[in-house]
Short mmCIF file of C-alpha atoms and ligand atoms in Angstrom, two decimals:
data_model
loop_
_atom_site.label_atom_id
_atom_site.label_comp_id
_atom_site.label_asym_id
_atom_site.label_seq_id
_atom_site.Cartn_x
_atom_site.Cartn_y
_atom_site.Cartn_z
CA MET Q 20 -76.51 -31.97 -33.41
CA SER Q 21 -74.94 -33.58 -36.46
CA CYS Q 22 -72.64 -36.53 -35.75
CA ALA Q 23 -70.65 -39.32 -37.39
CA ASN Q 24 -72.35 -42.70 -37.25
CA VAL Q 25 -69.52 -45.25 -37.50
CA ILE Q 26 -70.59 -48.53 -39.13
CA LYS Q 27 -68.23 -51.53 -39.34
CA LYS Q 28 -68.72 -54.23 -41.98
CA GLU Q 29 -70.21 -57.35 -40.43
CA ARG Q 30 -69.89 -59.69 -43.41
CA THR Q 31 -66.61 -61.65 -43.14
CA SER Q 32 -66.07 -62.01 -46.89
CA VAL Q 33 -65.03 -59.08 -49.07
CA ILE Q 34 -66.82 -58.19 -52.30
CA ASN Q 35 -65.29 -55.58 -54.61
CA PRO Q 36 -62.54 -54.56 -52.15
CA LEU Q 37 -61.37 -51.04 -51.43
CA VAL Q 38 -57.92 -52.11 -50.33
CA THR Q 39 -55.20 -54.51 -51.33
CA CYS Q 40 -52.40 -56.16 -49.37
CA GLN Q 41 -49.47 -54.53 -47.57
CA PRO Q 42 -46.61 -55.09 -50.08
CA MET Q 43 -48.26 -52.80 -52.63
CA GLY Q 44 -47.85 -49.76 -50.34
CA ALA Q 45 -44.18 -50.64 -49.83
CA MET Q 46 -43.63 -51.02 -53.60
CA TYR Q 47 -45.15 -47.57 -54.08
CA ALA Q 48 -42.85 -46.04 -51.43
CA VAL Q 49 -39.64 -47.67 -52.75
CA SER Q 50 -40.50 -46.66 -56.33
CA GLY Q 51 -40.12 -43.04 -55.20
CA ILE Q 52 -36.39 -43.48 -54.44
CA ARG Q 53 -33.79 -42.53 -57.05
CA ARG Q 54 -32.36 -45.75 -58.47
CA GLY Q 55 -34.49 -47.63 -55.92
CA LEU Q 56 -35.67 -51.16 -56.67
CA PRO Q 57 -38.49 -52.91 -54.80
CA LEU Q 58 -37.66 -56.63 -54.41
CA VAL Q 59 -40.77 -58.57 -53.40
CA HIS Q 60 -39.90 -61.69 -51.40
CA GLY Q 61 -42.86 -63.80 -52.43
CA SER Q 62 -44.50 -65.46 -55.38
CA GLN Q 63 -44.64 -63.90 -58.82
CA GLY Q 64 -48.27 -62.85 -58.51
CA CYS Q 65 -47.46 -60.64 -55.52
CA SER Q 66 -45.58 -58.26 -57.80
CA THR Q 67 -47.36 -58.82 -61.12
CA PHE Q 68 -50.73 -57.48 -60.06
CA VAL Q 69 -49.15 -54.36 -58.56
CA ARG Q 70 -47.04 -53.67 -61.67
CA TYR Q 71 -50.17 -54.03 -63.77
CA SER Q 72 -52.15 -51.76 -61.45
CA PHE Q 73 -49.40 -49.07 -61.42
CA SER Q 74 -49.12 -49.09 -65.19
CA ARG Q 75 -52.91 -48.82 -65.64
CA HIS Q 76 -53.07 -45.81 -63.31
CA PHE Q 77 -49.82 -43.94 -64.05
CA ARG Q 78 -49.43 -45.08 -67.69
CA GLU Q 79 -45.76 -45.73 -66.95
CA PRO Q 80 -43.79 -48.95 -66.60
CA SER Q 81 -42.55 -49.76 -63.10
CA GLU Q 82 -39.51 -51.85 -62.30
CA ILE Q 83 -40.38 -54.31 -59.52
CA ALA Q 84 -38.35 -57.48 -58.90
CA VAL Q 85 -39.56 -60.66 -57.21
CA THR Q 86 -37.79 -63.61 -55.60
CA SER Q 87 -40.34 -65.93 -57.19
CA LEU Q 88 -41.06 -68.33 -54.35
CA HIS Q 89 -42.51 -71.71 -55.38
CA GLU Q 90 -43.68 -74.80 -53.50
CA ASP Q 91 -40.13 -75.80 -52.46
CA ALA Q 92 -39.67 -72.47 -50.67
CA ALA Q 93 -42.80 -73.17 -48.61
CA VAL Q 94 -41.02 -76.28 -47.30
CA PHE Q 95 -37.35 -75.24 -47.22
CA GLY Q 96 -37.70 -71.43 -46.87
CA GLY Q 97 -36.82 -68.63 -49.30
CA ARG Q 98 -33.24 -68.03 -48.13
CA LYS Q 99 -31.63 -69.05 -51.41
CA ASN Q 100 -34.04 -66.98 -53.51
CA LEU Q 101 -33.57 -63.80 -51.50
CA ILE Q 102 -29.77 -64.01 -51.33
CA SER Q 103 -29.30 -64.75 -55.02
CA GLY Q 104 -32.03 -62.23 -55.95
CA ILE Q 105 -30.32 -59.40 -54.08
CA GLY Q 106 -26.93 -60.29 -55.59
CA ASN Q 107 -28.27 -60.50 -59.14
CA LEU Q 108 -30.10 -57.18 -58.86
CA ALA Q 109 -27.05 -55.44 -57.38
CA ILE Q 110 -24.69 -56.71 -60.09
CA ARG Q 111 -27.01 -56.32 -63.04
CA PHE Q 112 -28.87 -53.08 -62.30
CA LYS Q 113 -26.54 -51.27 -59.87
CA PRO Q 114 -29.35 -49.74 -57.78
CA ASN Q 115 -28.70 -47.25 -54.98
CA LEU Q 116 -31.23 -49.05 -52.81
CA ILE Q 117 -33.04 -52.37 -52.73
CA GLY Q 118 -36.20 -52.47 -50.61
CA ALA Q 119 -36.62 -56.16 -49.65
CA ILE Q 120 -40.38 -56.46 -49.13
CA SER Q 121 -41.86 -59.46 -47.35
CA THR Q 122 -45.21 -61.02 -48.28
CA CYS Q 123 -47.66 -63.32 -46.54
CA SER Q 124 -45.81 -66.43 -47.73
CA SER Q 125 -42.32 -65.32 -46.61
CA GLU Q 126 -43.78 -64.08 -43.29
CA ILE Q 127 -45.68 -67.34 -42.67
CA ILE Q 128 -42.70 -69.59 -43.39
CA GLY Q 129 -40.74 -67.39 -41.00
CA ASP Q 130 -37.92 -66.24 -43.28
CA ASP Q 131 -35.31 -64.27 -41.33
CA MET Q 132 -35.03 -61.41 -43.83
CA GLU Q 133 -32.52 -59.40 -41.81
CA GLY Q 134 -30.27 -62.44 -41.37
CA PHE Q 135 -30.53 -63.34 -45.07
CA ILE Q 136 -29.66 -59.77 -46.04
CA LYS Q 137 -26.45 -59.97 -43.97
CA VAL Q 138 -25.46 -63.11 -45.84
CA ALA Q 139 -26.46 -61.50 -49.15
CA ARG Q 140 -24.19 -58.57 -48.39
CA GLU Q 141 -21.21 -60.88 -47.79
CA GLU Q 142 -21.97 -62.67 -51.08
CA MET Q 143 -22.18 -59.32 -52.87
CA LYS Q 144 -18.76 -58.31 -51.53
CA LYS Q 145 -17.29 -61.49 -52.98
CA ARG Q 146 -19.01 -61.04 -56.34
CA MET Q 147 -18.69 -57.24 -56.79
CA GLY Q 148 -15.87 -56.19 -54.51
CA GLU Q 149 -16.34 -54.44 -51.18
CA LYS Q 150 -16.41 -50.89 -52.56
CA GLU Q 151 -19.16 -51.55 -55.11
CA ALA Q 152 -21.20 -53.65 -52.68
CA GLU Q 153 -21.15 -50.84 -50.09
CA LYS Q 154 -22.82 -48.52 -52.59
CA VAL Q 155 -26.03 -50.56 -52.55
CA LYS Q 156 -28.24 -50.00 -49.51
CA ILE Q 157 -30.56 -52.86 -48.63
CA VAL Q 158 -33.57 -52.15 -46.43
CA PRO Q 159 -35.78 -54.97 -45.12
CA ILE Q 160 -39.46 -53.96 -45.10
CA SER Q 161 -41.87 -56.16 -43.19
CA THR Q 162 -45.30 -56.22 -44.82
CA PRO Q 163 -47.25 -59.23 -43.51
CA SER Q 164 -50.23 -59.21 -45.85
CA PHE Q 165 -52.57 -61.18 -43.61
CA VAL Q 166 -53.09 -58.10 -41.45
CA GLU Q 167 -54.07 -54.57 -42.40
CA THR Q 168 -53.88 -53.10 -45.92
CA HIS Q 169 -51.60 -51.45 -48.47
CA PHE Q 170 -51.78 -48.20 -46.45
CA LYS Q 171 -50.07 -49.97 -43.54
CA GLY Q 172 -47.50 -51.34 -46.00
CA TYR Q 173 -46.72 -47.79 -47.12
CA ASP Q 174 -46.36 -46.66 -43.50
CA ASN Q 175 -44.12 -49.65 -42.66
CA ALA Q 176 -41.92 -48.87 -45.67
CA ILE Q 177 -41.42 -45.19 -44.76
CA LYS Q 178 -40.63 -46.17 -41.17
CA ALA Q 179 -38.17 -48.85 -42.32
CA LEU Q 180 -36.43 -46.38 -44.65
CA VAL Q 181 -35.85 -43.75 -41.96
CA ASN Q 182 -35.01 -46.31 -39.26
CA ASN Q 183 -32.39 -47.99 -41.46
CA LEU Q 184 -30.95 -45.00 -43.26
CA ALA Q 185 -31.28 -41.82 -41.17
CA CYS Q 186 -27.84 -40.86 -39.81
CA ASP Q 187 -26.96 -39.61 -36.37
CA PRO Q 188 -27.87 -35.89 -36.36
CA SER Q 189 -25.21 -33.30 -37.09
CA GLU Q 190 -25.92 -29.77 -38.36
CA SER Q 191 -29.45 -28.68 -39.21
CA ASN Q 192 -30.12 -28.91 -42.95
CA GLU Q 193 -32.87 -26.24 -42.65
CA LYS Q 194 -35.24 -28.57 -44.56
CA VAL Q 195 -38.67 -30.00 -43.79
CA ASN Q 196 -39.44 -33.70 -44.30
CA ILE Q 197 -42.76 -34.30 -46.03
CA ILE Q 198 -44.45 -37.72 -46.05
CA PRO Q 199 -47.08 -37.22 -48.75
CA GLY Q 200 -49.02 -40.50 -48.48
CA MET Q 201 -50.15 -42.45 -51.52
CA VAL Q 202 -50.96 -39.46 -53.68
CA ASN Q 203 -50.40 -38.72 -57.37
CA PRO Q 204 -47.39 -37.16 -59.15
CA GLY Q 205 -49.46 -33.99 -59.69
CA ASP Q 206 -50.08 -33.71 -55.94
CA ILE Q 207 -46.40 -34.06 -55.09
CA ARG Q 208 -45.53 -31.42 -57.67
CA GLU Q 209 -48.09 -29.09 -56.07
CA ILE Q 210 -46.57 -29.72 -52.63
CA LYS Q 211 -43.15 -28.87 -54.09
CA ASN Q 212 -44.65 -25.75 -55.67
CA ILE Q 213 -45.95 -24.63 -52.24
CA LEU Q 214 -42.53 -25.26 -50.66
CA ASN Q 215 -40.90 -23.32 -53.47
CA LEU Q 216 -43.25 -20.35 -53.10
CA MET Q 217 -42.62 -20.36 -49.33
CA GLY Q 218 -38.86 -20.41 -49.98
CA ALA Q 219 -38.64 -23.66 -48.01
CA GLU Q 220 -36.60 -26.73 -48.89
CA GLY Q 221 -38.14 -30.15 -48.43
CA ILE Q 222 -37.24 -33.81 -48.41
CA ILE Q 223 -40.17 -35.74 -49.86
CA LEU Q 224 -40.44 -39.23 -48.38
CA THR Q 225 -40.73 -40.56 -51.03
CA ASP Q 226 -41.07 -38.64 -54.27
CA ILE Q 227 -42.87 -40.67 -56.95
CA SER Q 228 -43.63 -37.60 -59.11
CA ASP Q 229 -40.91 -38.13 -61.74
CA PRO Q 230 -40.55 -41.92 -61.46
CA PHE Q 231 -44.28 -42.35 -62.21
CA ASP Q 232 -44.57 -39.50 -64.69
CA SER Q 233 -41.27 -39.17 -66.49
CA PRO Q 234 -40.59 -37.53 -69.84
CA LEU Q 235 -39.92 -39.64 -72.90
CA ARG Q 236 -37.09 -38.00 -74.79
CA PRO Q 237 -36.34 -40.08 -77.85
CA SER Q 238 -32.78 -39.83 -79.01
CA LYS Q 239 -30.89 -41.56 -81.81
CA THR Q 240 -27.88 -42.09 -79.62
CA GLU Q 241 -29.38 -43.05 -76.27
CA THR Q 242 -31.76 -45.83 -75.32
CA LYS Q 243 -34.38 -45.26 -72.60
CA PRO Q 244 -32.60 -45.34 -69.23
CA PHE Q 245 -33.52 -48.25 -66.97
CA TYR Q 246 -34.15 -45.92 -64.02
CA PRO Q 247 -36.48 -42.96 -64.44
CA LYS Q 248 -35.26 -39.50 -63.52
CA GLY Q 249 -36.08 -38.01 -60.13
CA GLY Q 250 -37.03 -39.65 -56.89
CA THR Q 251 -35.71 -39.05 -53.37
CA THR Q 252 -32.01 -39.78 -53.03
CA VAL Q 253 -30.61 -42.13 -50.39
CA GLU Q 254 -28.53 -39.19 -49.12
CA GLU Q 255 -31.69 -37.16 -48.58
CA ILE Q 256 -33.23 -39.97 -46.52
CA GLU Q 257 -30.01 -40.20 -44.49
CA ASP Q 258 -30.30 -36.46 -43.88
CA THR Q 259 -33.90 -36.56 -42.55
CA SER Q 260 -32.59 -36.67 -38.97
CA ASN Q 261 -31.15 -33.15 -39.48
CA SER Q 262 -34.43 -31.61 -40.61
CA LEU Q 263 -36.46 -28.90 -38.88
CA GLY Q 264 -39.53 -31.12 -38.68
CA THR Q 265 -41.56 -33.82 -40.42
CA ILE Q 266 -45.05 -33.25 -41.79
CA SER Q 267 -46.95 -36.42 -42.62
CA LEU Q 268 -49.90 -35.52 -44.81
CA CYS Q 269 -51.96 -38.52 -43.82
CA GLY Q 270 -52.99 -40.14 -40.56
CA TYR Q 271 -52.12 -43.65 -41.67
CA ALA Q 272 -48.47 -42.80 -42.42
CA GLY Q 273 -47.28 -41.15 -39.25
CA SER Q 274 -44.92 -43.87 -37.97
CA GLY Q 275 -41.86 -42.60 -39.87
CA ALA Q 276 -42.45 -39.06 -38.60
CA LEU Q 277 -42.96 -40.25 -35.01
CA SER Q 278 -39.88 -42.45 -35.20
CA LEU Q 279 -37.73 -39.47 -36.30
CA GLU Q 280 -39.22 -37.46 -33.43
CA LYS Q 281 -38.51 -40.16 -30.87
CA LYS Q 282 -35.00 -41.07 -32.03
CA TYR Q 283 -33.66 -37.71 -33.23
CA ASP Q 284 -35.93 -35.02 -31.74
CA VAL Q 285 -37.20 -34.00 -35.18
CA PRO Q 286 -40.68 -32.62 -34.35
CA ALA Q 287 -43.60 -34.29 -36.13
CA ALA Q 288 -46.99 -33.08 -37.37
CA VAL Q 289 -49.26 -35.85 -38.63
CA GLY Q 290 -52.17 -35.07 -41.00
CA PRO Q 291 -54.51 -33.94 -42.34
CA ILE Q 292 -53.96 -34.06 -46.10
CA PRO Q 293 -54.09 -30.48 -47.49
CA ILE Q 294 -57.30 -30.79 -49.49
CA GLY Q 295 -59.57 -27.73 -49.32
CA ILE Q 296 -59.21 -24.48 -47.38
CA GLN Q 297 -58.91 -25.56 -43.74
CA ASN Q 298 -56.57 -28.47 -44.32
CA THR Q 299 -54.29 -26.47 -46.63
CA ASP Q 300 -54.27 -23.64 -44.07
CA GLN Q 301 -53.12 -26.14 -41.46
CA PHE Q 302 -50.37 -27.49 -43.73
CA LEU Q 303 -49.10 -23.94 -44.24
CA ARG Q 304 -49.25 -23.23 -40.52
CA ASN Q 305 -47.13 -26.35 -39.90
CA LEU Q 306 -44.65 -25.26 -42.58
CA LYS Q 307 -44.46 -21.81 -41.01
CA LYS Q 308 -44.01 -23.29 -37.53
CA PHE Q 309 -41.12 -25.53 -38.57
CA THR Q 310 -39.32 -23.09 -40.90
CA GLY Q 311 -40.17 -19.70 -39.38
CA LEU Q 312 -40.91 -18.46 -42.93
CA GLU Q 313 -43.80 -16.13 -43.73
CA ILE Q 314 -46.55 -17.16 -46.13
CA PRO Q 315 -46.02 -15.10 -49.30
CA ASP Q 316 -48.62 -13.12 -51.25
CA THR Q 317 -48.50 -15.58 -54.15
CA ILE Q 318 -49.86 -18.32 -51.90
CA LEU Q 319 -52.43 -15.96 -50.37
CA ASP Q 320 -53.53 -15.11 -53.94
CA GLU Q 321 -53.95 -18.83 -54.72
CA ARG Q 322 -56.10 -19.11 -51.59
CA GLY Q 323 -58.09 -16.09 -52.74
CA LEU Q 324 -58.68 -17.68 -56.15
CA LEU Q 325 -60.07 -20.80 -54.49
CA ILE Q 326 -62.37 -18.72 -52.29
CA ASP Q 327 -63.45 -16.75 -55.37
CA SER Q 328 -64.33 -20.02 -57.17
CA MET Q 329 -66.34 -21.07 -54.11
CA ALA Q 330 -68.17 -17.73 -54.05
CA ASP Q 331 -68.97 -18.12 -57.77
CA LEU Q 332 -70.20 -21.69 -57.66
CA VAL Q 333 -71.31 -22.89 -54.25
CA SER Q 334 -74.65 -21.19 -53.67
CA ARG Q 335 -75.80 -21.53 -57.29
CA TYR Q 336 -74.86 -25.10 -58.12
CA LEU Q 337 -73.43 -27.09 -55.22
CA PHE Q 338 -75.15 -26.16 -51.97
CA GLY Q 339 -77.13 -28.94 -50.30
CA ARG Q 340 -76.07 -31.74 -52.65
CA LYS Q 341 -75.47 -35.12 -51.05
CA VAL Q 342 -72.18 -36.85 -51.74
CA ALA Q 343 -70.82 -40.38 -51.21
CA ILE Q 344 -67.03 -40.52 -50.81
CA PHE Q 345 -64.87 -43.66 -50.88
CA GLY Q 346 -61.26 -44.85 -51.16
CA ASP Q 347 -58.00 -43.90 -49.41
CA PRO Q 348 -58.81 -42.86 -45.80
CA ALA Q 349 -56.65 -39.72 -45.91
CA ILE Q 350 -57.98 -38.52 -49.26
CA SER Q 351 -61.56 -39.45 -48.31
CA SER Q 352 -61.48 -37.45 -45.07
CA GLY Q 353 -59.86 -34.50 -46.89
CA ILE Q 354 -62.53 -34.58 -49.59
CA ALA Q 355 -65.27 -34.89 -46.94
CA ARG Q 356 -64.06 -31.71 -45.23
CA PHE Q 357 -63.82 -29.89 -48.57
CA VAL Q 358 -67.32 -31.05 -49.49
CA CYS Q 359 -68.56 -29.45 -46.23
CA GLU Q 360 -66.70 -26.25 -47.12
CA LEU Q 361 -68.59 -26.27 -50.42
CA GLY Q 362 -71.94 -26.42 -48.61
CA MET Q 363 -72.56 -30.01 -49.67
CA THR Q 364 -73.16 -32.96 -47.35
CA PRO Q 365 -70.76 -35.92 -47.15
CA SER Q 366 -73.69 -38.27 -46.47
CA VAL Q 367 -71.52 -41.37 -46.45
CA VAL Q 368 -67.74 -41.85 -46.34
CA CYS Q 369 -66.47 -45.38 -46.94
CA THR Q 370 -62.97 -46.86 -46.59
CA GLY Q 371 -61.50 -50.33 -46.38
CA VAL Q 372 -59.53 -49.62 -43.22
CA GLU Q 373 -60.27 -49.44 -39.53
CA ASN Q 374 -58.02 -46.54 -38.71
CA PRO Q 375 -58.55 -44.54 -35.45
CA GLU Q 376 -57.10 -41.34 -36.96
CA PHE Q 377 -59.56 -41.58 -39.83
CA VAL Q 378 -62.50 -42.07 -37.47
CA GLU Q 379 -61.41 -39.10 -35.32
CA GLU Q 380 -61.02 -36.94 -38.42
CA MET Q 381 -64.48 -37.93 -39.63
CA LYS Q 382 -66.00 -37.07 -36.24
CA LYS Q 383 -64.53 -33.58 -36.58
CA VAL Q 384 -65.84 -33.27 -40.14
CA ALA Q 385 -69.32 -34.37 -39.01
CA LYS Q 386 -69.33 -31.64 -36.34
CA GLU Q 387 -68.55 -29.09 -39.06
CA SER Q 388 -71.38 -30.39 -41.23
CA ASP Q 389 -74.97 -29.56 -40.42
CA GLU Q 390 -76.01 -33.04 -41.44
CA HIS Q 391 -75.56 -36.56 -40.20
CA VAL Q 392 -72.54 -38.43 -41.71
CA ASP Q 393 -72.41 -42.23 -42.01
CA VAL Q 394 -68.83 -43.54 -41.84
CA LEU Q 395 -68.32 -47.07 -43.18
CA ILE Q 396 -65.03 -48.55 -41.94
CA ARG Q 397 -63.32 -51.84 -42.85
CA SER Q 398 -65.80 -51.83 -45.63
CA ASP Q 399 -65.99 -52.74 -49.31
CA LEU Q 400 -67.72 -51.40 -52.39
CA ARG Q 401 -70.52 -53.94 -52.12
CA ASP Q 402 -71.45 -52.35 -48.76
CA LEU Q 403 -71.40 -48.91 -50.30
CA GLU Q 404 -73.52 -50.04 -53.24
CA THR Q 405 -76.13 -51.58 -50.89
CA TYR Q 406 -76.10 -48.45 -48.74
CA LEU Q 407 -76.64 -46.20 -51.75
CA GLN Q 408 -79.55 -48.28 -53.02
CA GLU Q 409 -81.42 -47.31 -49.85
CA ASN Q 410 -79.87 -43.87 -49.33
CA PRO Q 411 -79.39 -42.21 -52.71
CA VAL Q 412 -76.97 -39.31 -53.19
CA ASP Q 413 -76.37 -36.73 -55.93
CA LEU Q 414 -72.69 -37.44 -56.53
CA MET Q 415 -70.03 -40.04 -55.82
CA ILE Q 416 -66.35 -39.10 -55.35
CA GLY Q 417 -63.83 -41.94 -55.46
CA HIS Q 418 -61.72 -44.13 -57.72
CA SER Q 419 -62.52 -46.12 -60.86
CA ASP Q 420 -63.50 -49.31 -59.04
CA GLY Q 421 -66.85 -47.70 -58.21
CA ARG Q 422 -67.67 -46.95 -61.84
CA LEU Q 423 -69.92 -49.95 -62.55
CA PHE Q 424 -72.35 -49.55 -59.68
CA ALA Q 425 -72.25 -45.76 -60.09
CA LYS Q 426 -73.53 -46.34 -63.62
CA HIS Q 427 -76.04 -48.91 -62.42
CA LEU Q 428 -77.40 -46.51 -59.76
CA ASP Q 429 -77.23 -43.59 -62.20
CA ILE Q 430 -75.05 -41.50 -59.87
CA PRO Q 431 -72.26 -39.50 -61.51
CA LEU Q 432 -68.79 -40.54 -60.33
CA ILE Q 433 -66.07 -37.90 -59.91
CA ARG Q 434 -62.80 -39.74 -60.11
CA VAL Q 435 -60.09 -39.02 -57.54
CA GLY Q 436 -57.41 -41.08 -55.78
CA TYR Q 437 -56.03 -44.45 -56.80
CA PRO Q 438 -56.70 -46.31 -59.04
CA VAL Q 439 -58.13 -44.30 -61.91
CA TYR Q 440 -57.80 -46.38 -65.06
CA ASP Q 441 -60.86 -45.49 -67.11
CA ARG Q 442 -59.80 -41.86 -67.58
CA VAL Q 443 -56.41 -40.45 -68.53
CA GLY Q 444 -54.33 -37.64 -67.10
CA TYR Q 445 -55.86 -37.54 -63.62
CA HIS Q 446 -52.55 -38.54 -62.02
CA ARG Q 447 -51.04 -35.28 -63.30
CA VAL Q 448 -53.78 -33.00 -61.94
CA PRO Q 449 -53.34 -32.07 -58.25
CA ILE Q 450 -56.16 -32.12 -55.75
CA VAL Q 451 -54.00 -30.86 -52.84
CA GLY Q 452 -53.25 -27.25 -51.96
CA TYR Q 453 -55.37 -24.27 -52.98
CA ASN Q 454 -54.67 -24.98 -56.68
CA GLY Q 455 -55.83 -28.55 -56.17
CA GLY Q 456 -59.01 -27.22 -54.54
CA ILE Q 457 -59.71 -25.12 -57.65
CA ASN Q 458 -59.25 -28.21 -59.85
CA LEU Q 459 -61.60 -30.19 -57.61
CA ILE Q 460 -64.34 -27.58 -57.45
CA ASP Q 461 -64.23 -27.25 -61.26
CA ARG Q 462 -64.43 -31.04 -61.66
CA ILE Q 463 -67.34 -31.30 -59.21
CA THR Q 464 -69.27 -28.37 -60.71
CA ASN Q 465 -68.82 -29.58 -64.30
CA THR Q 466 -70.17 -32.97 -63.24
CA VAL Q 467 -73.20 -31.27 -61.67
CA PHE Q 468 -73.77 -29.36 -64.94
CA GLU Q 469 -73.45 -32.55 -66.97
CA LYS Q 470 -75.88 -34.51 -64.84
CA TYR Q 471 -78.37 -32.07 -63.41
CA TYR Q 472 -78.67 -29.29 -65.97
CA ASP Q 473 -80.57 -29.36 -69.20
CA LYS Q 474 -77.86 -28.64 -71.74
CA GLU Q 475 -80.21 -27.12 -74.34
CA HIS Q 476 -82.16 -24.84 -72.08
CA TRP Q 477 -79.58 -24.48 -69.36
CA LYS Q 478 -82.22 -24.96 -66.72
CA LEU Q 479 -82.07 -26.90 -63.51
CA GLN Q 480 -83.70 -30.28 -64.10
CA GLN Q 481 -84.30 -31.17 -60.48
S1 LIG W 160 -52.11 -61.46 -50.25
FE1 LIG W 160 -50.13 -62.47 -50.02
S2 LIG W 160 -50.02 -63.89 -51.79
FE2 LIG W 160 -51.61 -62.39 -52.24
S3 LIG W 160 -50.56 -60.80 -53.40
FE3 LIG W 160 -50.57 -60.16 -51.25
S4 LIG W 160 -48.64 -60.88 -50.45
FE4 LIG W 160 -48.98 -61.98 -52.36
#
């Protein structure tokens, strides 16, 4: 019987990492709030790399502030920096929310962020007046970077947002909370399209679709606004306790959903990400369960179009091909299941995390596959490269960081996930939902044509 062989990295050093540190996930989450500002309580580099990485992937600027801790803060603490930083941001940029994000340095020196925020609030009242100061929500987000990865930072941020902002429940708002995970603007728009077709209303926690892909509308009279349009409002987050349920689309970001369930009896459904037929079916079943709404013909037609694409392409071009998948654990397990649905084999799936939900999901995927699946956890791209030298595959599916060894090993790389910086436009194209499945199958099949078919004679080369 086919099974998942879980392999943990033994080398202590990391070469060509698949993950970065916790604050990045929190910066991503706070960027999806309307007039939300991430304030990184750490050194300048902690925010600079992330800003650079966001702008390379999304091709948009991102506003991220930093308290700029230097050597003196390591000795005396970062109290002064955080208090004056919060005050300056509130007065100058009038945000609706400041997410105060800790880093390894502020965690190690033991800064009492919650205590400092109380003092900052009193200072703000003096500087801005009580009424104006009350308008700015400040949420402390603990992201100690010496443990776990940016996926944990994202999870911590979503949990901190609902724990600090969700109000005591009143009347049902007849909405569903959706925690999308660290997906692209195109994916969030596809999730909203599904909700719309179902006739369901959602609260996306948090919605980076417009903030990271906003229109540029030049005008002679107006300058570019400081805050992008869109994003989840603070009021929506406050209202999450009145929702019919919470669907977290990834296993690593279930804490916010479980917290709403525990504190306010809002039922939770955690994972899997709706990539491919089975996972999208499950997402729709969850939506139906929470809302009581029927799945309309338009969505069933989208499903039918995906199945039609599979019928057209699988047996002729894709069946039996071996695939290596790497990157975000949620996206990787979703792609692995979809690859099985396409008759291909996810020979190896590699992530930088050691996440029990991911391992369980991969065990299920391996059972569905007729072949053996190697699952590399807490791993890096050097491990994957070494593995592929001994166990070659036909295709790689993952982000741009694998491009160099993919080229070296002469394996075509299909780019998905984050970051993708050596291609443009991928952040706008969904891979979730049935429409996303159609995009993915087209992308995979075109890559197979490009690599394995003789273009002149249109014959199979191998
Ligand atoms: S590991 Fe620590 S110092 Fe380095 S970027 Fe992350 S939070 Fe900053």
